[in-house]
Short mmCIF file of C-alpha atoms in Angstrom, two decimals:
data_model
loop_
_atom_site.label_atom_id
_atom_site.label_comp_id
_atom_site.label_asym_id
_atom_site.label_seq_id
_atom_site.Cartn_x
_atom_site.Cartn_y
_atom_site.Cartn_z
CA MET A 1 -39.63 -49.66 -10.13
CA THR A 2 -41.03 -50.11 -6.35
CA THR A 3 -41.46 -46.89 -3.50
CA THR A 4 -40.35 -46.77 -0.70
CA ASP A 5 -41.60 -45.38 3.02
CA ALA A 6 -38.01 -43.20 2.90
CA ASP A 7 -37.60 -39.58 1.45
CA ARG A 8 -33.62 -39.27 1.80
CA PRO A 9 -32.25 -37.51 -1.93
CA LEU A 10 -29.81 -40.93 -1.89
CA GLU A 11 -30.20 -44.26 0.27
CA VAL A 12 -26.97 -46.95 -1.40
CA ARG A 13 -27.64 -50.77 0.62
CA GLY A 14 -25.27 -53.36 0.37
CA ALA A 15 -24.35 -52.21 -3.26
CA LYS A 16 -22.03 -54.39 -5.57
CA LYS A 17 -20.73 -54.31 -8.63
CA SER A 18 -18.17 -56.06 -9.77
CA PHE A 19 -16.64 -56.75 -13.77
CA GLY A 20 -15.66 -60.53 -14.52
CA SER A 21 -13.33 -61.41 -11.59
CA VAL A 22 -12.85 -57.48 -10.21
CA VAL A 23 -14.89 -56.48 -7.76
CA ALA A 24 -15.08 -52.93 -8.17
CA VAL A 25 -17.99 -51.60 -5.48
CA ASP A 26 -17.87 -54.36 -2.87
CA HIS A 27 -21.28 -54.21 -0.61
CA VAL A 28 -21.24 -49.99 0.15
CA ASP A 29 -23.91 -48.47 2.14
CA LEU A 30 -24.32 -45.27 2.07
CA GLU A 31 -27.11 -42.56 3.05
CA LEU A 32 -27.76 -38.71 2.29
CA VAL A 33 -30.31 -36.30 3.35
CA GLU A 34 -31.65 -33.14 1.73
CA GLY A 35 -28.54 -30.47 1.05
CA GLU A 36 -25.99 -32.04 2.05
CA LEU A 37 -22.74 -32.66 -0.14
CA LEU A 38 -20.60 -35.62 0.63
CA VAL A 39 -17.44 -35.99 -1.70
CA LEU A 40 -15.88 -39.83 -2.30
CA VAL A 41 -12.11 -40.27 -1.72
CA GLY A 42 -9.80 -43.15 -2.62
CA PRO A 43 -6.63 -44.62 -4.36
CA SER A 44 -7.41 -44.76 -8.00
CA GLY A 45 -9.03 -47.54 -8.87
CA CYS A 46 -10.47 -48.69 -5.23
CA GLY A 47 -14.40 -48.16 -6.87
CA LYS A 48 -15.60 -43.57 -6.49
CA SER A 49 -16.64 -43.29 -10.11
CA THR A 50 -17.90 -46.70 -9.58
CA LEU A 51 -19.57 -46.27 -7.44
CA LEU A 52 -21.31 -42.64 -8.78
CA ARG A 53 -21.74 -44.01 -12.33
CA SER A 54 -23.75 -46.74 -10.41
CA ILE A 55 -25.78 -44.52 -8.65
CA ALA A 56 -26.43 -42.10 -12.12
CA GLY A 57 -27.08 -45.74 -14.08
CA LEU A 58 -24.29 -45.87 -16.17
CA HIS A 59 -23.61 -49.97 -14.77
CA GLY A 60 -26.05 -51.50 -13.58
CA LEU A 61 -25.64 -53.67 -9.42
CA ASP A 62 -25.00 -57.45 -9.84
CA GLU A 63 -26.65 -56.70 -5.87
CA GLY A 64 -28.15 -54.46 -3.01
CA GLN A 65 -29.84 -51.54 -3.99
CA ILE A 66 -29.71 -47.64 -4.72
CA ILE A 67 -32.97 -45.87 -3.42
CA VAL A 68 -33.06 -42.28 -5.20
CA ALA A 69 -36.02 -39.92 -3.94
CA GLY A 70 -37.67 -42.78 -2.06
CA GLU A 71 -38.01 -44.67 -5.51
CA ILE A 72 -36.10 -48.22 -5.78
CA VAL A 73 -34.49 -47.40 -9.20
CA ASP A 74 -31.46 -50.47 -8.94
CA ASP A 75 -32.50 -53.92 -6.69
CA GLY A 76 -29.55 -55.51 -8.28
CA ARG A 77 -32.08 -57.27 -10.53
CA ALA A 78 -33.81 -55.01 -12.97
CA ALA A 79 -32.54 -50.71 -13.21
CA ALA A 80 -34.16 -47.62 -14.90
CA ALA A 81 -32.36 -45.91 -16.86
CA PRO A 82 -29.82 -43.15 -16.54
CA GLU A 83 -33.08 -40.47 -17.73
CA ARG A 84 -35.41 -42.27 -15.64
CA ARG A 85 -33.36 -41.31 -12.20
CA PRO A 86 -34.62 -37.76 -11.37
CA VAL A 87 -30.19 -37.40 -10.91
CA GLY A 88 -28.25 -34.77 -12.98
CA MET A 89 -24.49 -35.80 -13.83
CA VAL A 90 -21.31 -32.94 -13.92
CA PHE A 91 -18.24 -34.61 -16.13
CA GLN A 92 -15.38 -33.51 -15.81
CA ASP A 93 -15.39 -32.82 -20.01
CA HIS A 94 -18.11 -30.91 -20.03
CA ALA A 95 -20.03 -31.97 -22.11
CA LEU A 96 -21.97 -28.70 -23.52
CA PHE A 97 -23.50 -29.26 -26.91
CA PRO A 98 -21.08 -27.80 -29.49
CA HIS A 99 -23.97 -25.91 -31.23
CA LEU A 100 -26.33 -24.37 -28.83
CA THR A 101 -25.32 -21.06 -27.11
CA ILE A 102 -24.22 -20.97 -23.65
CA GLY A 103 -27.75 -20.20 -22.38
CA GLU A 104 -29.68 -23.23 -24.55
CA ASN A 105 -27.19 -25.15 -23.63
CA VAL A 106 -28.94 -24.23 -19.04
CA GLY A 107 -32.03 -24.17 -20.72
CA PHE A 108 -31.66 -27.59 -23.11
CA GLY A 109 -33.23 -30.06 -19.88
CA ILE A 110 -36.09 -26.91 -19.12
CA ARG A 111 -36.84 -26.81 -23.05
CA ARG A 112 -40.72 -28.08 -22.43
CA GLN A 113 -41.20 -24.56 -19.73
CA PRO A 114 -43.06 -21.64 -21.32
CA LYS A 115 -40.21 -19.47 -23.19
CA ASP A 116 -40.45 -16.91 -20.21
CA GLN A 117 -40.45 -19.72 -17.88
CA ARG A 118 -37.45 -21.38 -19.17
CA ARG A 119 -35.64 -17.49 -20.25
CA GLN A 120 -35.49 -16.19 -16.31
CA LYS A 121 -35.18 -19.69 -14.95
CA VAL A 122 -31.05 -19.54 -17.15
CA ASP A 123 -30.67 -15.98 -16.36
CA GLU A 124 -30.81 -17.18 -12.86
CA LEU A 125 -28.88 -19.91 -13.28
CA LEU A 126 -26.59 -17.80 -14.63
CA ALA A 127 -25.56 -14.77 -12.71
CA MET A 128 -25.48 -17.84 -9.86
CA VAL A 129 -22.08 -18.02 -11.17
CA GLU A 130 -21.37 -15.94 -13.14
CA ILE A 131 -22.02 -15.65 -16.74
CA GLY A 132 -24.60 -14.59 -18.00
CA HIS A 133 -22.55 -11.98 -19.69
CA LEU A 134 -21.93 -14.76 -21.76
CA ALA A 135 -25.08 -16.63 -22.26
CA GLU A 136 -25.24 -15.96 -26.35
CA ARG A 137 -21.78 -17.22 -26.77
CA TYR A 138 -21.28 -20.84 -27.65
CA PRO A 139 -19.15 -23.66 -25.83
CA HIS A 140 -15.62 -23.12 -27.97
CA GLU A 141 -16.17 -19.54 -27.30
CA VAL A 142 -15.27 -19.51 -23.65
CA SER A 143 -12.94 -20.82 -21.06
CA GLY A 144 -12.57 -24.27 -19.16
CA GLY A 145 -13.93 -22.53 -16.31
CA GLU A 146 -16.92 -21.02 -17.96
CA ARG A 147 -17.73 -23.97 -19.35
CA GLN A 148 -18.15 -25.96 -16.64
CA ARG A 149 -20.05 -23.84 -14.74
CA ALA A 150 -22.50 -23.87 -17.72
CA SER A 151 -22.00 -27.51 -17.84
CA VAL A 152 -22.93 -27.00 -14.14
CA ALA A 153 -25.82 -24.76 -13.94
CA ARG A 154 -27.77 -27.68 -17.37
CA ALA A 155 -27.38 -29.68 -14.32
CA VAL A 156 -29.10 -27.74 -11.72
CA ALA A 157 -31.80 -26.01 -13.99
CA PRO A 158 -33.90 -29.57 -13.83
CA GLU A 159 -33.95 -29.34 -10.86
CA PRO A 160 -32.62 -32.81 -10.06
CA ARG A 161 -33.22 -34.56 -6.94
CA LEU A 162 -30.24 -35.32 -7.15
CA LEU A 163 -27.00 -33.75 -8.43
CA LEU A 164 -23.33 -36.12 -9.40
CA LEU A 165 -19.97 -34.67 -10.47
CA ASP A 166 -17.08 -36.67 -11.25
CA GLU A 167 -14.11 -35.08 -10.48
CA PRO A 168 -15.69 -32.00 -12.27
CA PHE A 169 -12.68 -29.08 -11.65
CA ALA A 170 -9.54 -32.10 -12.42
CA ALA A 171 -9.14 -30.38 -16.04
CA LEU A 172 -8.86 -26.74 -14.01
CA ASP A 173 -5.43 -24.91 -13.26
CA PRO A 174 -5.35 -24.86 -8.75
CA ASN A 175 -6.38 -21.03 -9.15
CA LEU A 176 -9.23 -21.39 -11.52
CA ARG A 177 -10.48 -24.72 -9.54
CA SER A 178 -11.28 -23.62 -6.66
CA GLN A 179 -12.96 -20.16 -7.84
CA VAL A 180 -15.01 -22.90 -9.22
CA ARG A 181 -15.61 -25.03 -6.53
CA THR A 182 -16.79 -22.14 -4.90
CA GLN A 183 -19.25 -20.78 -7.17
CA LEU A 184 -20.71 -24.17 -7.48
CA VAL A 185 -20.83 -24.46 -3.58
CA SER A 186 -22.59 -21.59 -4.07
CA LEU A 187 -25.26 -22.16 -6.04
CA LEU A 188 -25.61 -25.83 -4.93
CA ARG A 189 -26.27 -23.68 -1.58
CA THR A 190 -28.49 -21.52 -2.82
CA THR A 191 -30.62 -23.71 -5.07
CA GLY A 192 -31.01 -26.69 -1.36
CA THR A 193 -29.26 -29.74 -4.45
CA PRO A 194 -27.59 -32.50 -2.62
CA ALA A 195 -24.84 -34.01 -4.31
CA VAL A 196 -22.21 -36.58 -4.30
CA PHE A 197 -18.55 -35.47 -5.86
CA VAL A 198 -15.78 -37.88 -6.93
CA SER A 199 -12.27 -36.64 -6.10
CA HIS A 200 -9.04 -37.37 -6.79
CA ASP A 201 -7.72 -34.57 -3.50
CA GLN A 202 -7.96 -34.33 -0.49
CA ALA A 203 -7.87 -31.09 0.72
CA GLU A 204 -10.98 -30.13 -1.86
CA ALA A 205 -12.74 -33.09 -0.46
CA MET A 206 -12.53 -32.05 3.06
CA ALA A 207 -13.49 -28.39 1.33
CA LEU A 208 -16.17 -29.27 -0.88
CA GLY A 209 -18.08 -32.07 1.77
CA ASP A 210 -20.45 -31.45 4.50
CA ARG A 211 -19.34 -35.47 4.69
CA VAL A 212 -16.17 -37.27 3.12
CA ALA A 213 -16.24 -41.00 1.50
CA VAL A 214 -13.29 -42.59 1.91
CA MET A 215 -12.33 -45.65 0.32
CA ARG A 216 -10.27 -48.89 -0.20
CA ALA A 217 -11.25 -51.61 -2.35
CA GLY A 218 -13.90 -51.05 -3.03
CA ARG A 219 -15.90 -50.77 0.35
CA ILE A 220 -16.14 -47.05 2.73
CA GLU A 221 -12.98 -47.58 5.31
CA GLN A 222 -14.47 -44.33 7.00
CA ILE A 223 -17.18 -41.39 6.86
CA GLY A 224 -17.75 -38.27 8.44
CA THR A 225 -16.54 -34.91 8.27
CA GLY A 226 -13.08 -33.76 7.29
CA PRO A 227 -12.48 -33.59 10.64
CA ASP A 228 -13.33 -36.66 11.18
CA VAL A 229 -10.97 -38.55 9.09
CA PHE A 230 -8.42 -35.73 9.63
CA ASP A 231 -8.26 -35.23 12.90
CA ARG A 232 -9.93 -39.49 14.09
CA PRO A 233 -9.10 -41.57 11.35
CA ALA A 234 -10.16 -44.73 11.63
CA ASN A 235 -7.13 -46.95 10.69
CA ARG A 236 -4.15 -46.44 9.47
CA PHE A 237 -4.30 -46.09 5.87
CA VAL A 238 -7.23 -43.90 6.05
CA ALA A 239 -4.63 -41.34 8.54
CA GLY A 240 -2.06 -42.22 5.96
CA PHE A 241 -4.36 -41.87 2.60
CA MET A 242 -6.44 -38.04 4.34
CA GLY A 243 -2.79 -35.86 4.23
CA GLU A 244 0.83 -36.41 4.88
CA ALA A 245 1.84 -38.64 8.04
CA ALA A 246 4.65 -40.08 10.04
CA PHE A 247 3.30 -43.13 12.34
CA LEU A 248 5.36 -43.22 15.46
CA PRO A 249 4.90 -46.19 18.38
CA VAL A 250 2.95 -45.15 21.15
CA THR A 251 4.10 -46.60 24.80
CA GLY A 252 3.18 -45.93 28.19
CA ASP A 253 0.00 -46.93 30.04
CA ALA A 254 -3.52 -46.14 29.46
CA GLY A 255 -3.95 -42.59 30.09
CA HIS A 256 0.13 -41.57 30.53
CA GLY A 257 2.00 -42.40 27.38
CA SER A 258 5.03 -40.82 25.08
CA CYS A 259 6.23 -41.26 21.51
CA GLU A 260 9.59 -40.39 20.17
CA LEU A 261 8.73 -36.51 20.01
CA GLY A 262 7.14 -36.56 23.39
CA PRO A 263 4.42 -37.34 26.28
CA ILE A 264 0.71 -37.17 24.35
CA ASP A 265 -2.75 -38.52 25.89
CA VAL A 266 -3.96 -41.77 25.08
CA GLY A 267 -6.94 -42.05 27.27
CA GLU A 268 -8.40 -45.45 27.46
CA ARG A 269 -6.54 -46.81 24.31
CA PRO A 270 -6.40 -51.14 24.11
CA GLY A 271 -3.27 -52.76 22.38
CA PRO A 272 -0.56 -51.37 20.39
CA SER A 273 -1.12 -49.01 19.11
CA ASP A 274 0.90 -45.53 16.49
CA ALA A 275 0.52 -41.54 16.82
CA VAL A 276 -0.36 -39.91 13.78
CA VAL A 277 1.99 -37.37 13.46
CA ARG A 278 1.41 -34.65 10.69
CA PRO A 279 3.90 -32.14 9.23
CA ALA A 280 1.33 -29.20 11.56
CA ASP A 281 2.12 -31.17 14.73
CA VAL A 282 6.01 -31.23 14.86
CA ALA A 283 7.86 -27.93 15.80
CA LEU A 284 11.77 -27.54 16.33
CA ALA A 285 14.38 -25.40 17.45
CA ILE A 286 17.07 -25.10 17.41
CA ASP A 287 19.46 -27.25 19.47
CA ALA A 288 23.94 -27.46 18.36
CA ALA A 289 23.20 -30.64 20.77
CA GLY A 290 20.26 -31.92 19.19
CA THR A 291 19.86 -35.14 18.20
CA ALA A 292 17.53 -35.16 15.32
CA GLU A 293 18.94 -33.32 11.87
CA VAL A 294 17.36 -32.04 9.11
CA ILE A 295 17.98 -33.78 6.26
CA GLY A 296 15.60 -31.60 3.66
CA ALA A 297 14.10 -28.63 3.17
CA GLU A 298 10.95 -27.34 0.50
CA TYR A 299 10.60 -24.19 0.22
CA GLN A 300 6.87 -23.75 -0.27
CA GLY A 301 5.93 -19.69 -0.51
CA PRO A 302 3.66 -19.55 2.94
CA THR A 303 5.62 -21.77 4.93
CA TRP A 304 8.63 -24.19 4.64
CA SER A 305 8.59 -27.97 4.62
CA TYR A 306 11.50 -30.13 6.24
CA GLU A 307 12.33 -33.67 6.75
CA VAL A 308 14.09 -34.46 9.63
CA ARG A 309 15.92 -37.14 11.11
CA LEU A 310 14.89 -38.72 14.25
CA ALA A 311 18.09 -40.14 16.53
CA SER A 312 15.98 -43.82 15.67
CA GLY A 313 15.95 -42.63 12.02
CA THR A 314 12.98 -42.87 11.91
CA THR A 315 11.68 -39.64 9.67
CA VAL A 316 9.02 -37.11 10.11
CA ARG A 317 8.08 -33.67 8.16
CA SER A 318 7.68 -30.22 9.71
CA THR A 319 5.67 -27.48 8.67
CA GLN A 320 7.24 -23.86 9.65
CA PRO A 321 6.97 -20.21 8.41
CA ARG A 322 8.82 -19.11 5.38
CA SER A 323 10.77 -16.94 8.48
CA VAL A 324 11.99 -20.05 9.86
CA ALA A 325 14.79 -20.55 7.31
CA LEU A 326 16.57 -24.05 8.23
CA ALA A 327 19.66 -24.89 6.01
CA GLU A 328 19.76 -29.03 5.18
CA GLY A 329 22.63 -30.40 8.69
CA THR A 330 21.09 -27.53 11.25
CA ARG A 331 20.85 -30.12 14.44
CA VAL A 332 17.29 -29.86 16.20
CA ARG A 333 14.99 -30.91 19.30
CA PRO A 334 11.09 -31.94 17.66
CA SER A 335 9.01 -32.23 20.06
CA LEU A 336 4.86 -32.23 19.19
CA ALA A 337 2.80 -29.12 18.80
CA THR A 338 0.00 -31.50 20.63
CA ARG A 339 -0.35 -33.88 23.02
CA THR A 340 -3.78 -35.67 21.65
CA PRO A 341 -2.95 -36.12 17.94
CA ALA A 342 -4.60 -38.93 16.01
CA LEU A 343 -4.20 -42.76 17.35
CA VAL A 344 -4.53 -45.59 15.58
CA ASP A 345 -3.63 -49.74 14.95
CA ARG A 346 -0.51 -50.56 15.21
CA ASP A 347 -1.33 -52.90 12.38
CA GLY A 348 -4.83 -52.21 11.75
#
């Protein structure tokens, strides 16, 4: 395939992929820099896995280009086979060879290296993901989390220019998922391997990624850091997808406005807008004369989550410390804990 002057780990230019009449990836552009971790998130069917599989070479593009390490591997007409791309892939089902030990699985992609060199590399990678003691065991003899760590180590062993991971933690329980995620990120940082993840978990995406790309209907709605997409969403869809939120109409002049929960700073934003009010933004004070009422309460261990009906009938959620226990029916006076909530266009 043709090479380009660019030498980034990944560039995607105008990528389009359809299945029949369904456009799964709709003219997507993105790029990675060396060592960067990018997470693709979005609702089911938004195209994130199709985009990842297209980068891997499992789907050919209809239009556009995919460039890996400076080489055009797909131009919409011809595509390099997956094995001819300097890309590693990790699936959620581990895909380890059952007849090989954990150590042999990790060393499979570097089996042409000298034996001593291969063994040293395998030992180093297994130690990084804290399963060095399992080198001689077979996949069926270890846990799901241990198999997933081994699959990541195997993918990193050949030193790919890019690692692709399709919901690698989906089959793990929450506590184990956090542990494996931490070890994986540490491994990628240590080896300097850039990676693209697909995740269905918004909190995980923000914890993992240097940047997060939020997708809808085959397109990237916003790409940025975790604080960018959570605190400064590009539109109403991103705001609602990246975390629970209520949208309260904003009134007032440029620079000074208010919503039902109190005054806010609106800057010079033109046109009708709504404040993005998240549970952590809603402060509550017990007030027998208050015009709002607690209509639901969920105990979540470290915190309480309260559903509050405002005077207008709109409901918002409020997260409070576990020491703040309020019964349903309690009258309260809610307010905003910040004067600078995110603002989005009312009809966007």
